[in-house]
Coordinates of N, CA and C in Angstrom, one line a residue:
Chain S
E1 N 0.9 -1.2 0.1 CA 0.1 -0.1 0.1 C 1.0 1.2 0.2
T2 N 0.7 2.2 -0.7 CA 1.3 3.3 -1.0 C 0.8 4.2 -0.2
G3 N 1.6 5.1 0.2 CA 1.2 6.6 1.6 C 1.1 7.5 0.6
V4 N 0.6 8.4 1.7 CA 0.2 9.9 0.6 C 1.8 10.6 0.4
T5 N 2.0 11.2 -0.7 CA 3.2 11.6 -0.9 C 3.0 13.2 -1.6
Q6 N 4.0 14.0 -0.8 CA 3.8 15.1 -1.2 C 5.1 15.6 -2.0
S7 N 5.1 16.8 -2.8 CA 6.4 17.3 -3.6 C 6.2 18.6 -3.6
P8 N 7.1 19.6 -3.6 CA 8.3 19.4 -3.1 C 8.2 19.3 -1.6
T9 N 9.6 18.8 -1.0 CA 9.5 18.7 0.5 C 9.7 20.2 1.1
H10 N 10.7 20.8 0.6 CA 10.9 22.3 0.9 C 10.9 23.1 -0.5
L11 N 10.6 24.3 0.0 CA 10.4 25.4 -1.1 C 10.4 26.7 -0.6
I12 N 11.1 27.4 -1.3 CA 11.6 29.1 -0.9 C 10.9 29.8 -2.1
K13 N 10.2 31.0 -2.0 CA 9.5 31.8 -2.7 C 9.6 33.3 -2.1
T14 N 9.5 34.0 -3.0 CA 9.3 35.6 -2.4 C 8.0 36.2 -2.7
R15 N 7.8 37.3 -1.8 CA 6.5 37.9 -1.6 C 6.0 38.4 -3.3
G16 N 4.5 38.0 -3.5 CA 4.1 38.2 -4.8 C 4.1 37.1 -5.8
Q17 N 5.0 36.2 -5.3 CA 5.1 35.0 -6.5 C 4.0 34.1 -6.1
Q18 N 3.8 32.9 -7.0 CA 3.1 31.8 -7.1 C 3.4 30.7 -6.6
V19 N 2.8 29.6 -6.0 CA 3.7 28.3 -6.0 C 2.6 27.2 -6.3
T20 N 3.0 26.2 -6.7 CA 1.9 25.1 -7.0 C 2.8 24.1 -6.2
L21 N 1.9 23.2 -5.2 CA 2.2 22.2 -4.1 C 1.7 21.0 -4.9
R22 N 2.3 19.6 -4.7 CA 1.4 18.3 -5.4 C 1.0 17.4 -4.5
C23 N 0.4 16.4 -4.5 CA 0.1 15.6 -3.7 C -0.4 14.0 -4.2
S24 N -0.2 13.0 -3.9 CA -0.7 11.8 -4.7 C -1.7 11.2 -3.4
S25 N -2.2 10.6 -3.6 CA -3.2 10.2 -2.4 C -2.9 8.5 -2.3
Q26 N -3.0 8.4 -1.2 CA -2.8 7.0 -0.6 C -3.7 5.8 -1.4
S27 N -3.4 4.9 -1.8 CA -3.7 3.9 -2.6 C -5.2 3.5 -2.3
G28 N -6.3 3.5 -3.4 CA -7.2 3.4 -2.7 C -8.3 4.4 -2.3
H29 N -7.7 5.5 -1.8 CA -8.3 6.8 -1.2 C -8.4 7.7 -2.4
N30 N -9.9 8.3 -2.4 CA -10.3 9.3 -3.6 C -10.9 10.6 -3.0
T31 N -10.3 10.9 -1.6 CA -10.7 12.4 -1.3 C -9.3 13.0 -0.9
V32 N -9.1 14.2 -1.2 CA -8.0 14.7 -0.5 C -8.0 16.1 -0.1
S33 N -7.1 16.4 1.3 CA -7.8 17.6 2.2 C -6.5 18.1 2.2
W34 N -6.2 19.5 2.2 CA -5.2 20.2 2.4 C -5.4 21.1 3.6
Y35 N -4.1 21.2 4.2 CA -4.2 21.6 5.6 C -2.7 22.6 5.9
Q36 N -2.8 23.7 6.4 CA -1.8 24.6 6.7 C -1.3 24.6 8.1
Q37 N -0.1 24.4 8.6 CA 0.4 24.2 9.5 C 1.5 25.3 10.2
A38 N 1.1 26.2 10.7 CA 2.0 27.0 11.4 C 2.9 26.5 12.4
L39 N 4.0 27.1 12.7 CA 5.0 26.5 13.5 C 4.3 26.8 14.7
G40 N 4.3 26.0 15.8 CA 3.9 25.4 17.0 C 2.3 25.6 16.9
Q41 N 1.6 25.0 16.0 CA 0.3 25.2 15.8 C -0.2 23.8 15.1
G42 N -1.4 23.5 15.4 CA -2.2 22.8 14.9 C -2.6 22.9 13.2
P43 N -2.6 21.8 12.5 CA -3.2 22.0 11.0 C -4.5 22.7 10.9
Q44 N -4.5 23.6 10.1 CA -5.7 24.5 9.5 C -6.1 24.0 8.6
F45 N -7.7 23.6 8.5 CA -8.1 23.0 6.9 C -8.0 24.2 6.0
I46 N -7.7 23.9 4.7 CA -7.9 24.9 3.6 C -9.1 24.4 2.9
F47 N -9.0 23.2 2.0 CA -10.2 22.7 1.6 C -10.0 21.5 1.1
Q48 N -11.1 20.7 0.7 CA -11.0 19.4 0.2 C -11.8 18.9 -1.0
Y49 N -10.9 18.3 -1.6 CA -11.4 17.8 -2.8 C -12.2 16.3 -3.2
Y50 N -13.0 16.3 -3.9 CA -13.5 14.8 -4.1 C -14.5 14.9 -5.3
R51 N -14.3 13.7 -6.2 CA -14.6 13.8 -7.7 C -14.4 15.0 -8.4
E52 N -13.2 15.7 -8.0 CA -12.1 16.3 -8.9 C -13.1 17.8 -8.7
E53 N -13.7 18.1 -7.6 CA -14.6 19.2 -7.3 C -14.5 19.5 -5.8
E54 N -14.1 20.8 -5.4 CA -13.8 21.5 -4.1 C -15.2 21.0 -3.5
N55 N -15.3 20.4 -2.2 CA -16.5 19.8 -1.6 C -16.4 20.8 -0.3
G56 N -15.6 21.4 0.1 CA -15.4 22.1 1.4 C -14.1 23.2 1.5
R57 N -14.5 24.1 2.2 CA -13.8 25.0 2.3 C -13.2 25.9 3.7
G58 N -12.2 25.9 4.2 CA -11.9 26.6 5.3 C -12.0 28.0 5.2
N59 N -11.1 28.9 6.0 CA -11.3 30.6 6.2 C -10.1 30.7 5.6
F60 N -9.8 30.2 4.3 CA -9.0 30.9 3.5 C -9.4 31.7 2.0
P61 N -8.3 32.9 1.9 CA -8.9 33.6 0.8 C -8.7 32.9 -0.4
P62 N -9.4 33.5 -1.9 CA -9.7 32.9 -2.7 C -8.2 32.6 -4.1
R63 N -6.9 33.7 -3.3 CA -5.6 33.1 -4.0 C -5.1 31.6 -3.4
F64 N -5.8 30.9 -2.9 CA -5.6 29.5 -2.3 C -6.6 28.8 -3.1
S65 N -6.2 28.3 -4.3 CA -7.0 27.5 -4.9 C -6.5 25.9 -5.0
G66 N -7.4 24.9 -5.7 CA -6.7 23.8 -6.1 C -7.3 23.2 -7.0
L67 N -6.7 21.7 -7.2 CA -7.1 21.1 -8.3 C -7.3 19.3 -8.0
Q68 N -8.1 18.7 -8.4 CA -8.0 17.3 -8.4 C -7.9 16.6 -9.4
F69 N -7.2 15.7 -9.9 CA -7.3 14.9 -11.1 C -7.9 13.7 -11.1
P70 N -8.2 13.0 -12.3 CA -8.6 11.7 -12.3 C -8.3 10.5 -11.4
N71 N -7.1 10.4 -11.4 CA -6.0 9.6 -10.4 C -6.2 10.0 -8.6
Y72 N -7.0 11.0 -8.6 CA -7.0 11.3 -7.2 C -5.9 12.1 -6.8
S73 N -4.9 12.3 -7.4 CA -3.9 13.4 -7.0 C -4.4 14.8 -6.9
S74 N -3.8 15.7 -6.4 CA -4.3 17.1 -6.3 C -3.0 18.0 -6.1
E75 N -3.6 19.2 -6.5 CA -2.4 20.3 -6.6 C -3.0 21.5 -5.6
L76 N -2.2 21.8 -4.7 CA -2.4 23.4 -4.2 C -1.9 24.5 -4.7
N77 N -2.7 25.3 -5.1 CA -1.8 26.5 -5.8 C -2.2 28.0 -4.9
V78 N -1.2 28.7 -4.7 CA -1.3 29.8 -3.6 C -0.6 30.9 -4.8
N79 N -1.5 32.0 -4.9 CA -1.0 33.3 -5.8 C -0.7 34.5 -4.8
A80 N 0.1 35.3 -5.1 CA 0.2 36.8 -4.6 C 1.0 36.3 -3.3
L81 N 2.0 35.4 -3.0 CA 2.5 34.9 -1.6 C 2.7 36.1 -0.9
L82 N 2.3 36.1 0.4 CA 2.8 36.8 1.5 C 3.5 36.3 2.6
L83 N 4.4 37.2 3.3 CA 5.2 36.6 4.3 C 4.8 35.4 5.4
G84 N 3.1 35.8 5.5 CA 2.1 35.0 6.4 C 1.9 33.6 5.9
D85 N 2.0 33.4 4.7 CA 1.7 32.0 3.7 C 3.1 30.8 4.5
S86 N 4.4 31.7 5.0 CA 5.1 30.7 5.5 C 4.4 29.8 6.2
A87 N 4.7 28.5 5.8 CA 4.3 27.0 6.7 C 4.5 25.9 6.2
L88 N 4.0 24.8 6.8 CA 3.9 23.6 6.5 C 2.4 23.0 5.8
Y89 N 2.5 22.8 4.6 CA 1.5 22.5 3.8 C 1.1 20.9 4.0
L90 N 0.2 20.6 4.5 CA -0.1 19.1 4.5 C -1.1 18.5 3.8
C91 N -1.1 17.3 3.1 CA -2.0 16.7 2.5 C -2.4 15.9 2.9
A92 N -3.8 15.3 3.3 CA -4.5 14.2 3.7 C -5.1 13.8 2.4
S93 N -5.4 12.1 2.9 CA -6.3 11.4 1.6 C -7.2 10.5 2.8
S94 N -8.5 10.1 2.1 CA -9.2 9.3 3.0 C -10.2 8.9 1.6
L95 N -10.7 7.7 2.2 CA -11.9 7.0 1.2 C -13.5 7.6 1.7
A96 N -13.8 8.5 0.6 CA -15.1 8.8 1.2 C -15.9 7.9 0.8
G97 N -17.2 7.9 1.5 CA -18.2 6.6 1.1 C -19.5 7.0 1.8
T98 N -20.4 6.0 2.0 CA -21.5 6.1 2.6 C -21.2 6.4 4.2
Y99 N -20.5 5.9 4.6 CA -20.2 5.8 6.0 C -19.0 7.4 6.0
S100 N -19.7 8.3 6.2 CA -18.3 9.1 6.4 C -17.7 9.3 7.8
N101 N -16.7 10.7 7.7 CA -15.7 10.7 8.8 C -14.8 9.4 8.7
Q102 N -14.3 9.3 7.3 CA -13.2 8.2 7.3 C -11.7 8.8 7.7
P103 N -10.9 8.0 8.2 CA -9.5 8.2 8.7 C -8.8 9.1 8.0
Q104 N -8.3 10.1 8.0 CA -7.7 10.8 7.1 C -5.9 10.6 7.4
H105 N -5.0 10.5 6.5 CA -3.7 9.8 6.3 C -2.9 11.0 5.8
F106 N -1.9 11.7 6.2 CA -1.2 12.7 6.1 C 0.2 12.3 5.4
G107 N 0.3 13.3 4.4 CA 1.8 13.0 4.1 C 2.9 14.0 4.7
D108 N 3.9 13.9 4.2 CA 4.9 14.4 5.1 C 5.0 15.9 5.0
G109 N 4.2 16.4 4.1 CA 4.4 18.0 3.7 C 5.5 18.7 2.8
T110 N 4.9 19.7 2.8 CA 5.9 20.8 2.0 C 6.1 22.1 2.7
R111 N 7.2 22.0 3.3 CA 7.5 23.3 4.0 C 7.7 24.5 3.2
L112 N 7.2 25.1 3.1 CA 7.3 26.7 2.1 C 7.6 27.9 2.9
S113 N 8.5 28.7 2.6 CA 9.3 29.9 3.3 C 8.8 30.9 2.5
I114 N 8.5 32.0 2.9 CA 8.4 33.4 1.9 C 9.5 34.1 2.8
L115 N 10.3 34.8 1.7 CA 11.1 35.8 1.8 C 10.9 37.3 1.4
Chain M
G1 N -18.6 28.6 14.0 CA -17.8 27.0 13.7 C -17.4 26.1 14.9
E2 N -16.9 25.2 14.7 CA -16.2 24.3 15.9 C -14.9 25.3 16.0
N3 N -14.6 24.8 17.4 CA -13.6 24.8 18.1 C -13.0 24.3 19.2
V4 N -11.9 23.9 18.8 CA -11.3 22.7 19.8 C -10.2 23.3 20.7
E5 N -10.2 23.1 21.8 CA -9.3 24.0 22.8 C -8.8 22.3 23.6
Q6 N -7.2 22.3 23.7 CA -6.7 21.1 23.9 C -5.6 21.9 25.5
H7 N -5.6 20.8 26.2 CA -4.5 21.4 27.2 C -4.5 19.9 28.4
P8 N -3.0 19.6 28.5 CA -2.0 20.7 28.7 C -1.4 21.1 27.4
S9 N -0.7 22.2 27.4 CA 0.2 22.8 26.2 C 1.5 21.8 26.2
T10 N 2.1 21.3 27.5 CA 3.8 20.5 27.4 C 3.0 19.8 28.5
L11 N 3.6 18.6 28.6 CA 3.2 17.7 29.8 C 5.0 16.5 29.5
S12 N 5.3 16.7 30.9 CA 6.2 15.8 31.2 C 6.1 14.9 32.3
V13 N 6.3 13.5 31.8 CA 6.1 12.5 32.9 C 7.4 11.3 32.6
Q14 N 7.2 10.7 34.0 CA 8.1 9.5 34.2 C 7.9 8.1 33.1
E15 N 9.0 8.1 32.7 CA 8.8 6.5 31.7 C 8.2 5.8 33.0
G16 N 7.2 5.0 32.0 CA 6.2 4.0 32.8 C 5.1 4.5 33.7
D17 N 5.0 5.7 33.8 CA 3.7 6.5 34.0 C 2.9 6.7 33.1
S18 N 1.5 7.2 33.3 CA 0.7 7.6 32.4 C 0.3 8.8 32.2
A19 N -0.1 9.3 30.9 CA -0.3 10.4 30.7 C -1.8 10.7 29.9
V20 N -2.5 11.6 30.3 CA -3.5 12.0 29.8 C -3.9 13.3 29.7
I21 N -4.0 13.6 28.2 CA -4.1 14.9 27.1 C -6.0 14.8 27.0
K22 N -6.4 16.2 27.4 CA -7.7 16.3 27.3 C -8.3 17.7 26.4
C23 N -9.4 17.4 25.6 CA -9.8 18.3 24.6 C -11.0 18.8 25.0
T24 N -11.7 19.5 24.7 CA -13.2 20.0 24.7 C -13.5 21.0 23.2
Y25 N -14.4 20.5 22.9 CA -15.1 21.0 21.8 C -16.3 21.7 21.7
S26 N -16.7 22.7 20.9 CA -17.9 23.7 21.2 C -19.1 23.3 20.3
D27 N -19.0 22.5 19.0 CA -20.0 21.9 18.3 C -20.8 20.8 18.4
S28 N -22.0 20.6 19.2 CA -22.7 19.3 19.4 C -22.8 18.4 18.3
A29 N -22.6 18.9 17.1 CA -22.8 18.2 15.8 C -21.5 17.4 15.6
S30 N -20.4 17.8 16.4 CA -19.4 16.7 15.9 C -19.5 15.6 16.1
N31 N -18.8 14.6 15.5 CA -19.3 13.0 15.5 C -17.8 12.3 15.6
Y32 N -17.1 12.7 15.0 CA -15.3 12.2 14.9 C -14.5 12.6 15.7
F33 N -13.8 11.8 16.3 CA -12.9 12.5 17.1 C -11.5 11.8 17.0
P34 N -10.3 12.4 15.9 CA -9.1 11.8 16.0 C -8.2 11.9 16.9
W35 N -7.1 11.3 17.0 CA -6.0 11.7 17.7 C -4.6 11.5 16.9
Y36 N -3.9 12.3 17.0 CA -2.8 12.5 15.7 C -1.3 12.7 16.8
K37 N -0.4 11.9 16.4 CA 0.6 12.3 17.1 C 2.1 12.5 15.8
Q38 N 2.8 13.5 16.3 CA 3.3 14.1 15.2 C 4.7 14.6 15.8
E39 N 6.1 13.7 15.3 CA 7.5 13.9 15.7 C 7.8 14.9 14.9
L40 N 9.4 15.3 15.5 CA 9.7 16.5 14.9 C 9.9 16.4 13.4
G41 N 9.5 17.2 12.6 CA 9.9 17.0 11.1 C 8.9 16.2 10.6
K42 N 8.0 15.3 11.2 CA 7.6 14.1 10.5 C 5.9 14.3 10.1
R43 N 5.2 13.8 9.5 CA 3.8 13.7 9.4 C 3.2 13.4 10.5
P44 N 1.7 14.3 10.5 CA 1.0 13.3 11.9 C 0.5 12.4 11.5
Q45 N 0.7 11.6 12.6 CA 0.4 10.0 12.2 C -1.1 9.6 13.2
L46 N -1.9 9.1 12.8 CA -3.1 8.9 13.2 C -2.9 7.6 14.2
I47 N -2.9 8.0 15.5 CA -3.0 6.7 16.5 C -4.2 6.4 16.5
I48 N -5.2 7.0 16.9 CA -6.5 6.2 17.5 C -7.8 7.3 17.2
D49 N -9.0 7.0 16.9 CA -10.0 7.7 16.8 C -11.3 7.2 17.6
I50 N -12.4 7.9 17.3 CA -13.6 7.7 17.9 C -14.7 8.3 17.5
R51 N -15.9 7.4 17.3 CA -17.0 7.8 17.0 C -18.0 8.2 17.9
S52 N -18.9 9.2 17.9 CA -19.7 9.7 18.9 C -20.8 8.7 19.3
N53 N -20.8 7.7 18.7 CA -21.8 6.5 19.2 C -20.9 5.6 20.1
V54 N -20.0 5.6 20.4 CA -18.7 5.1 21.3 C -18.6 6.0 22.3
G55 N -18.2 5.2 23.7 CA -17.7 6.4 24.8 C -16.3 5.9 25.1
E56 N -16.0 4.8 24.6 CA -14.5 4.3 25.1 C -13.9 3.6 24.1
K57 N -12.4 3.6 23.6 CA -11.8 3.0 22.7 C -10.3 2.5 23.2
K58 N -9.9 1.3 23.1 CA -8.5 1.1 23.4 C -8.0 0.3 22.2
D59 N -6.7 0.5 22.4 CA -5.7 0.1 21.2 C -4.3 0.0 21.9
Q60 N -3.9 -1.3 22.6 CA -3.3 -1.4 23.5 C -2.5 -0.6 24.3
R61 N -1.2 0.5 24.5 CA -1.3 1.1 25.7 C -1.9 2.6 25.5
I62 N -3.0 2.9 24.4 CA -3.5 3.8 24.2 C -5.1 3.8 24.2
A63 N -5.6 4.8 24.7 CA -7.5 4.7 24.9 C -7.9 6.1 24.7
V64 N -8.8 6.2 24.2 CA -9.4 7.4 24.0 C -10.8 7.3 24.8
T65 N -11.2 8.4 25.7 CA -12.6 8.2 25.9 C -13.6 9.6 25.3
L66 N -14.5 9.4 25.6 CA -15.8 10.8 24.7 C -16.6 10.9 25.8
N67 N -16.7 12.0 26.4 CA -18.2 12.3 27.2 C -18.8 13.7 26.0
K68 N -20.0 13.2 25.5 CA -20.9 13.9 24.4 C -21.3 15.0 25.4
T69 N -22.2 14.6 26.4 CA -22.5 15.6 27.1 C -22.0 16.9 27.7
A70 N -20.8 16.6 27.9 CA -19.9 17.8 28.5 C -19.0 18.2 27.3
K71 N -19.0 17.5 26.3 CA -18.2 17.9 24.9 C -16.6 17.9 25.1
H72 N -16.6 16.7 25.9 CA -14.9 16.5 26.0 C -14.3 15.4 25.6
F73 N -13.4 15.1 25.4 CA -12.7 14.0 24.7 C -10.9 13.7 25.3
S74 N -10.7 12.5 25.9 CA -9.2 12.4 26.5 C -8.5 11.3 25.6
L75 N -7.2 11.6 26.0 CA -6.4 10.5 25.4 C -5.5 10.1 26.6
H76 N -5.5 8.5 26.8 CA -5.0 8.1 28.0 C -3.8 7.2 27.2
I77 N -2.2 7.8 27.5 CA -1.2 6.8 27.5 C -0.8 5.9 28.8
T78 N -0.9 4.6 28.9 CA -0.4 4.0 30.1 C 1.1 3.4 29.6
E79 N 1.6 3.5 30.7 CA 3.2 2.4 30.5 C 3.9 3.5 29.5
T80 N 4.2 4.4 29.8 CA 5.0 5.7 28.8 C 6.3 5.2 28.8
Q81 N 6.6 5.2 27.0 CA 7.9 4.9 26.9 C 8.6 6.1 26.3
P82 N 9.8 6.1 25.8 CA 10.7 7.2 25.7 C 9.9 7.8 24.2
E83 N 9.8 6.5 23.4 CA 9.4 6.7 21.9 C 7.7 7.6 21.9
D84 N 7.3 7.6 22.8 CA 6.0 8.3 23.4 C 6.3 9.8 23.4
S85 N 7.4 10.4 23.4 CA 7.6 11.5 23.4 C 7.5 12.3 21.8
A86 N 6.6 13.1 21.9 CA 6.1 14.0 20.4 C 5.1 15.0 20.9
V87 N 4.6 15.1 19.8 CA 3.6 16.1 19.9 C 2.0 15.8 19.9
Y88 N 1.2 15.9 20.6 CA -0.3 15.2 20.0 C -1.3 16.1 19.9
F89 N -1.9 15.7 18.7 CA -2.8 16.8 18.4 C -4.2 16.3 18.6
C90 N -5.2 16.6 19.0 CA -6.5 16.1 19.2 C -7.3 17.0 17.9
A91 N -8.7 16.4 17.4 CA -9.3 16.9 16.6 C -10.8 16.5 16.4
A92 N -11.6 17.1 15.9 CA -13.0 17.3 15.9 C -13.7 17.3 14.5
S93 N -14.5 16.6 14.3 CA -15.3 16.8 12.7 C -16.7 16.6 12.6
I94 N -17.2 17.1 11.6 CA -18.7 17.1 11.5 C -19.2 16.5 10.1
N95 N -19.8 15.7 9.8 CA -20.3 15.1 8.5 C -21.1 16.2 8.2
Q96 N -20.6 17.1 7.2 CA -21.4 17.8 6.5 C -20.8 18.2 5.0
G97 N -20.8 16.9 4.3 CA -20.6 16.9 3.1 C -18.5 16.7 3.1
A98 N -18.0 17.8 3.0 CA -16.5 17.9 3.4 C -16.5 17.4 4.8
Q99 N -15.3 16.4 5.2 CA -15.0 16.2 6.4 C -13.8 17.2 6.7
K100 N -14.2 18.1 7.6 CA -13.1 18.9 7.8 C -12.7 18.6 8.9
L101 N -11.6 18.6 9.4 CA -11.1 18.3 10.7 C -10.4 19.4 11.5
V102 N -11.0 20.0 12.5 CA -10.6 21.1 13.5 C -9.8 20.6 14.7
F103 N -8.3 21.1 14.5 CA -7.8 20.6 15.5 C -7.0 21.8 17.0
G104 N -7.0 20.5 17.9 CA -6.4 21.7 18.9 C -4.9 22.0 18.5
Q105 N -4.6 22.6 19.8 CA -3.4 23.6 19.7 C -2.0 22.5 19.6
G106 N -2.5 21.2 20.3 CA -1.2 20.4 20.2 C -0.7 20.5 21.9
T107 N -0.3 19.2 22.5 CA 0.3 19.0 23.8 C 1.7 18.6 23.2
R108 N 2.8 19.0 23.9 CA 4.1 18.4 23.6 C 4.3 17.6 25.0
L109 N 4.3 16.2 24.7 CA 4.8 15.3 25.9 C 6.2 15.1 25.3
T110 N 6.7 15.0 26.7 CA 7.8 14.5 27.1 C 7.9 13.4 28.0
I111 N 9.0 12.4 28.1 CA 8.8 11.2 28.4 C 10.1 10.9 29.4
N112 N 10.0 11.3 30.4 CA 12.0 11.5 31.0 C 11.8 9.8 31.6
P113 N 13.2 9.5 31.0 CA 14.1 7.8 31.7 C 13.9 8.1 32.9

C-alpha cells in the first residue's frame, strides 16, 4: 500500500510569487484535503477535493486554489504569496463513502518559506 | 464554527507512568474525534480515533474516552516509553459534506527516562 506523497519537500519563494504544491493520495483513497500548519500550531483546514471538485473550504482567501485529477492526485496553488503564508502544507487523503468521517492520513508536507 | 481547545500545552512524565491529554469541542454536531502524533519534522500520524456513538476505545497502551454531554474527549497513554515523546493533536469533525478536521493547539509530551 502506497502512502500519501507530497512534492516538493521544501520550497523558498518571494512575496508576490505563485506556488504549486503536489500530492498523491494513498492507494484506494479518493478524497484529498489540504491543511496549513504554522510553526507550533495545529493544522488548519484549507479545502477538500472529491470527484475532482472542491466540496468544502476553510477560512482561506480565493488566492488559495486547488485541483484534483482523475487519478485522485491533487494540487494546491497559492497566488500573490505573503510572508504569512510561510508554513508546512499538509495533504491528507481518505476514502469517502456512505459511512462518512473516514480516517485521514497525512503526507510529510511541503515546507514553504516566503522571503 | 467548531472550536477545539486542548490542554495541557506541555506535559512531562516519568517513563512507565501514565499521560492524559484533554480536549473540549464547541459544536455538539461533531461526531468524529481522531488523535494524531507528530514527531519533529514528520507527518501527523493517526494513532486512534473514536466516533460519537462510542464512549471509549482502546488500542494496546492507548485509549480515548468521549463524553458527549460535556463535549470533551481525552487521550490516555499507559506505561509510557521514551518513543511516546512527541506533539499530540486532537481534532473534531462534523459530517457535513466535506470532512473538515478542526485541530487543537497540540500537547508536547516528554517522557523522562
